[in-house]
CSV table of C-alpha atoms in Angstrom, one decimal:
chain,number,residue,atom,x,y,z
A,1,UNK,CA,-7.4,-13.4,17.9
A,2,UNK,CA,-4.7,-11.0,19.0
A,3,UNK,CA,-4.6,-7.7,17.3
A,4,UNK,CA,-1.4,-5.7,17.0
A,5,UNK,CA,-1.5,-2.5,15.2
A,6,UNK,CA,0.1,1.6,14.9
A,7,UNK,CA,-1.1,4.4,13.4
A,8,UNK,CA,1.0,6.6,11.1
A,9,UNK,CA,-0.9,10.3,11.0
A,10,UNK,CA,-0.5,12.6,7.7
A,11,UNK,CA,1.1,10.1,5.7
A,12,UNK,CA,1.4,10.1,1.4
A,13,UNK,CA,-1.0,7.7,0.3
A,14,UNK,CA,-0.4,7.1,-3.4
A,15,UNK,CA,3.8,6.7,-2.2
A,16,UNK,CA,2.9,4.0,0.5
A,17,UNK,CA,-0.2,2.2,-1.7
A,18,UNK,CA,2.3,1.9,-4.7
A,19,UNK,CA,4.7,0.2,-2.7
A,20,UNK,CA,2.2,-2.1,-1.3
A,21,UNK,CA,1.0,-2.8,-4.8
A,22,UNK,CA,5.1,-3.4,-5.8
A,23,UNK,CA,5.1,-5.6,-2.7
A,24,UNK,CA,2.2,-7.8,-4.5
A,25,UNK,CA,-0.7,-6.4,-1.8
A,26,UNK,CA,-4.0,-6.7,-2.7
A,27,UNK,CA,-7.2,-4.3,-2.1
A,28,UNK,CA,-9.5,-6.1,-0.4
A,29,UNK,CA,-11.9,-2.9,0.7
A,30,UNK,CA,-12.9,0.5,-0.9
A,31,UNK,CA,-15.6,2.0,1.1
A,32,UNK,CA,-17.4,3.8,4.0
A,33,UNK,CA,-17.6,2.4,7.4
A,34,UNK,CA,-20.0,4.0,10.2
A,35,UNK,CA,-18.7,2.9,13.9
A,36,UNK,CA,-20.1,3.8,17.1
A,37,UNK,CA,-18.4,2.0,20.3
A,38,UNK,CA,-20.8,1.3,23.4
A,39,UNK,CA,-21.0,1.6,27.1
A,40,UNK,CA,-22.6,1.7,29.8
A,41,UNK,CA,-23.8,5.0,31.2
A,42,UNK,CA,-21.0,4.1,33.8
A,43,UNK,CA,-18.2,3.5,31.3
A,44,UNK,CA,-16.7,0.3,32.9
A,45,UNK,CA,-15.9,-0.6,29.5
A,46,UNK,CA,-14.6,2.3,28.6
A,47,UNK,CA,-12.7,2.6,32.2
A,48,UNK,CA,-11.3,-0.8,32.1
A,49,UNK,CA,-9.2,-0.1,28.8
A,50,UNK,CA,-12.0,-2.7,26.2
A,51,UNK,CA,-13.5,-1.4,23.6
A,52,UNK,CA,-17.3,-2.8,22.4
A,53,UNK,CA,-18.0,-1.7,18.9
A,54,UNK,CA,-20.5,-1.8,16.4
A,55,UNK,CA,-20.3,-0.5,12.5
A,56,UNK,CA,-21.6,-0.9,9.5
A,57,UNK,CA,-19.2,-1.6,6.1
A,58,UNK,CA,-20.7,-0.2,3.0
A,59,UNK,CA,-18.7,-1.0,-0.1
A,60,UNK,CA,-20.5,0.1,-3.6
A,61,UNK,CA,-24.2,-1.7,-3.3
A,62,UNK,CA,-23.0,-4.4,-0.9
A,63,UNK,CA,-22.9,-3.9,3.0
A,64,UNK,CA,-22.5,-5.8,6.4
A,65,UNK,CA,-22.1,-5.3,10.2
A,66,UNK,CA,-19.5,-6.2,12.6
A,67,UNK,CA,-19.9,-6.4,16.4
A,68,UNK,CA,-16.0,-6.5,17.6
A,69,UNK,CA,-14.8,-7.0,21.6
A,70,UNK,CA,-11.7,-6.0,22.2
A,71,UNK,CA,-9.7,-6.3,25.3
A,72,UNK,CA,-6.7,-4.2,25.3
A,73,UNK,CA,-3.3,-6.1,26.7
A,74,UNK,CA,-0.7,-3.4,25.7
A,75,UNK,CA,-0.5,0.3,24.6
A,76,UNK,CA,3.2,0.8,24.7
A,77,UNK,CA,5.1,0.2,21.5
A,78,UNK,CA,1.6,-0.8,19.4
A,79,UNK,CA,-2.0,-1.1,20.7
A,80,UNK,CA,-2.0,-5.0,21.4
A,81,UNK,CA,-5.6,-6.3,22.6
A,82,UNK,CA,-7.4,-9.6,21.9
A,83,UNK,CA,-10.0,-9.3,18.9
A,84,UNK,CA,-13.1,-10.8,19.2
A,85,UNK,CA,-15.1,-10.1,15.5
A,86,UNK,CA,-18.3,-11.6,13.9
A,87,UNK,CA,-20.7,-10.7,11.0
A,88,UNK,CA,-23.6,-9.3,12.2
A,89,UNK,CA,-27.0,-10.2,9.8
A,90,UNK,CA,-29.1,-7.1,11.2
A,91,UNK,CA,-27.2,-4.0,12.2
A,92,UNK,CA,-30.2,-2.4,13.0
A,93,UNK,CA,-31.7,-5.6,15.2
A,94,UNK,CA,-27.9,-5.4,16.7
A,95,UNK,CA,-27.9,-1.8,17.9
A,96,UNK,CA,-31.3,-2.4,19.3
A,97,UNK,CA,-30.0,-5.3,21.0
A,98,UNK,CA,-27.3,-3.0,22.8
A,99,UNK,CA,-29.2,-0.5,23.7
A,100,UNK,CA,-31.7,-3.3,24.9
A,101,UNK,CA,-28.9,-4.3,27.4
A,102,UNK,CA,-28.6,-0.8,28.8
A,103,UNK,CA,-25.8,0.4,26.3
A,104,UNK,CA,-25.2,3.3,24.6
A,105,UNK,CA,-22.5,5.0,22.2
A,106,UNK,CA,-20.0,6.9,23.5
A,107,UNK,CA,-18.1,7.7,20.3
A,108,UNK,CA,-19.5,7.5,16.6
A,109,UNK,CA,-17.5,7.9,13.5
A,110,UNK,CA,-17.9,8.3,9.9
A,111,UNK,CA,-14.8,7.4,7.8
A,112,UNK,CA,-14.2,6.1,4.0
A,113,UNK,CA,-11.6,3.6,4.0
A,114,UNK,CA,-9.2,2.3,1.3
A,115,UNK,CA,-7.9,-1.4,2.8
A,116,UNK,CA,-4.6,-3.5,1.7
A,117,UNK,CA,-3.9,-7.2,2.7
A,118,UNK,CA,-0.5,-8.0,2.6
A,119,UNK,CA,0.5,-11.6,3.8
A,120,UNK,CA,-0.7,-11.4,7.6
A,121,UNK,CA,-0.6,-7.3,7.8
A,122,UNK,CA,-3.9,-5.1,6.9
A,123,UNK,CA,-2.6,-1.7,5.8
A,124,UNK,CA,-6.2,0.6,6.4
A,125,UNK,CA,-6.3,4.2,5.0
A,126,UNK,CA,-8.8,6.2,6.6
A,127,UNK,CA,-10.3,9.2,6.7
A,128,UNK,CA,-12.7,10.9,9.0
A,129,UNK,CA,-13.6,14.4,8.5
A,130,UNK,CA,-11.6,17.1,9.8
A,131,UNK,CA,-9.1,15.0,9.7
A,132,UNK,CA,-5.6,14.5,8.0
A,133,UNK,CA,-5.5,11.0,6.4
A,134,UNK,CA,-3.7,8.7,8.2
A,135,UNK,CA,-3.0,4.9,8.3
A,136,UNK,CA,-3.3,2.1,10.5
A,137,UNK,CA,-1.3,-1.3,9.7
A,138,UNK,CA,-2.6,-4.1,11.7
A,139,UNK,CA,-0.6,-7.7,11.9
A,140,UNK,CA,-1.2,-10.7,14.9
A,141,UNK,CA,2.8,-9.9,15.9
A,142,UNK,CA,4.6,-7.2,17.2
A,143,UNK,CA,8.0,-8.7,15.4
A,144,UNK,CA,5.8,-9.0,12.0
A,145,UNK,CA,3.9,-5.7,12.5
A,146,UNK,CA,7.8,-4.1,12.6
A,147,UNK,CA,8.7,-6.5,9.4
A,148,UNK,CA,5.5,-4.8,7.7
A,149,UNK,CA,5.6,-1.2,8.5
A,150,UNK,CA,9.4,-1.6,7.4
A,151,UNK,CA,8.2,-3.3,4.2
A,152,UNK,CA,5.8,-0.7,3.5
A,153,UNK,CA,9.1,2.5,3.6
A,154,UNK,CA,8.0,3.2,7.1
A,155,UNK,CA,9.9,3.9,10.7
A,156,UNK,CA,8.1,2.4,13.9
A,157,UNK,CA,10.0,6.0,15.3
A,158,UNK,CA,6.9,7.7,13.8
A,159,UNK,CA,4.2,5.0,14.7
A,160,UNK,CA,1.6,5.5,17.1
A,161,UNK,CA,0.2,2.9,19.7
A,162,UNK,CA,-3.0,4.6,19.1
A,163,UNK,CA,-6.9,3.8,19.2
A,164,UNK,CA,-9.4,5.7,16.9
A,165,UNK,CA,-10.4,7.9,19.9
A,166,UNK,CA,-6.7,8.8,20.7
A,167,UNK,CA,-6.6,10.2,17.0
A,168,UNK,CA,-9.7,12.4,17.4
A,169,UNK,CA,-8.0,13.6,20.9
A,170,UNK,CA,-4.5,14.2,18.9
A,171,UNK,CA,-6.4,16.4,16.4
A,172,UNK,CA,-9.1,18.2,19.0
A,173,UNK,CA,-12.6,15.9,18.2
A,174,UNK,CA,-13.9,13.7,20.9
């Protein structure tokens, strides 16, 4: 799948989640999420613009892994990169498994995230310690990402082709 997404940093989230609510969003995810991205000690992944990561959701008593490949095509107007996603069983049997194949994590984060779903777009409110909140809208199109973000009361003037990491950077974390 191709992933097309901005960040918007220090933003008002009851304004923007009450118009996403008026806009007939739902919430699909109220929770904490622990991510850690892998490399090798080399960091051709990290080098070669892909990120490999690895978190765990935890919403109230239920939780679930992710493994997620992406391959980043664009960073200019949004962060555009094909998305490869799937469930993982184990976390713990997964991260083993990385590490079995020589990787290790280069960045690892702890965030509590508050996620819309609104047609195609996911609007995700996160925040990290030591951080302002900020919010990351997510759609398969650049031309509907724009059509969302302008939905929601935003301006693409004060979006951000960002990654994660690029926000840590921004505010002086690695």
């Amino acid at each position: 799948m191709q992933e097309t997404e901005v960040k918007f940093l220090e933003i008002d989230r009851p304004k923007i989640a009450r118009r996403l609510m008026e806009l007939g969003a739902r919430k699909v995810f109220d929770g904490d999420i622990f991510s850690e991205n892998f490399d090798f000690p080399d960091r051709r992944i990290t080098k070669a613009g892909h990120t490999l990561r690895l978190r765990l959701k935890r919403e109230g008593q239920k939780e679930h892994g992710e493994l997620t490949f992406k391959k980043r095509l664009s960073k200019r107007k949004a962060k555009i990169a094909d998305e490869n996603e799937f469930l993982v069983r184990d976390y713990g049997k997964a991260r083993r498994a990385l590490f079995s194949l020589g990787l290790r994590p280069v960045v690892r984060v702890k965030k509590h995230r508050l996620s819309y779903s609104l047609g195609e777009a996911h609007f995700e409110f996160d925040k990290v310690k030591g951080i302002p909140l900020f919010l990351e809208v997510e759609s398969e199109s650049f031309v509907e990402l724009k059509e969302y973000v302008e939905k929601a009361g935003l301006s693409m003037r004060e979006a951000k082709p960002w990654s994660l990491r690029d926000v840590l950077r921004h505010y002086g974390r690695r």
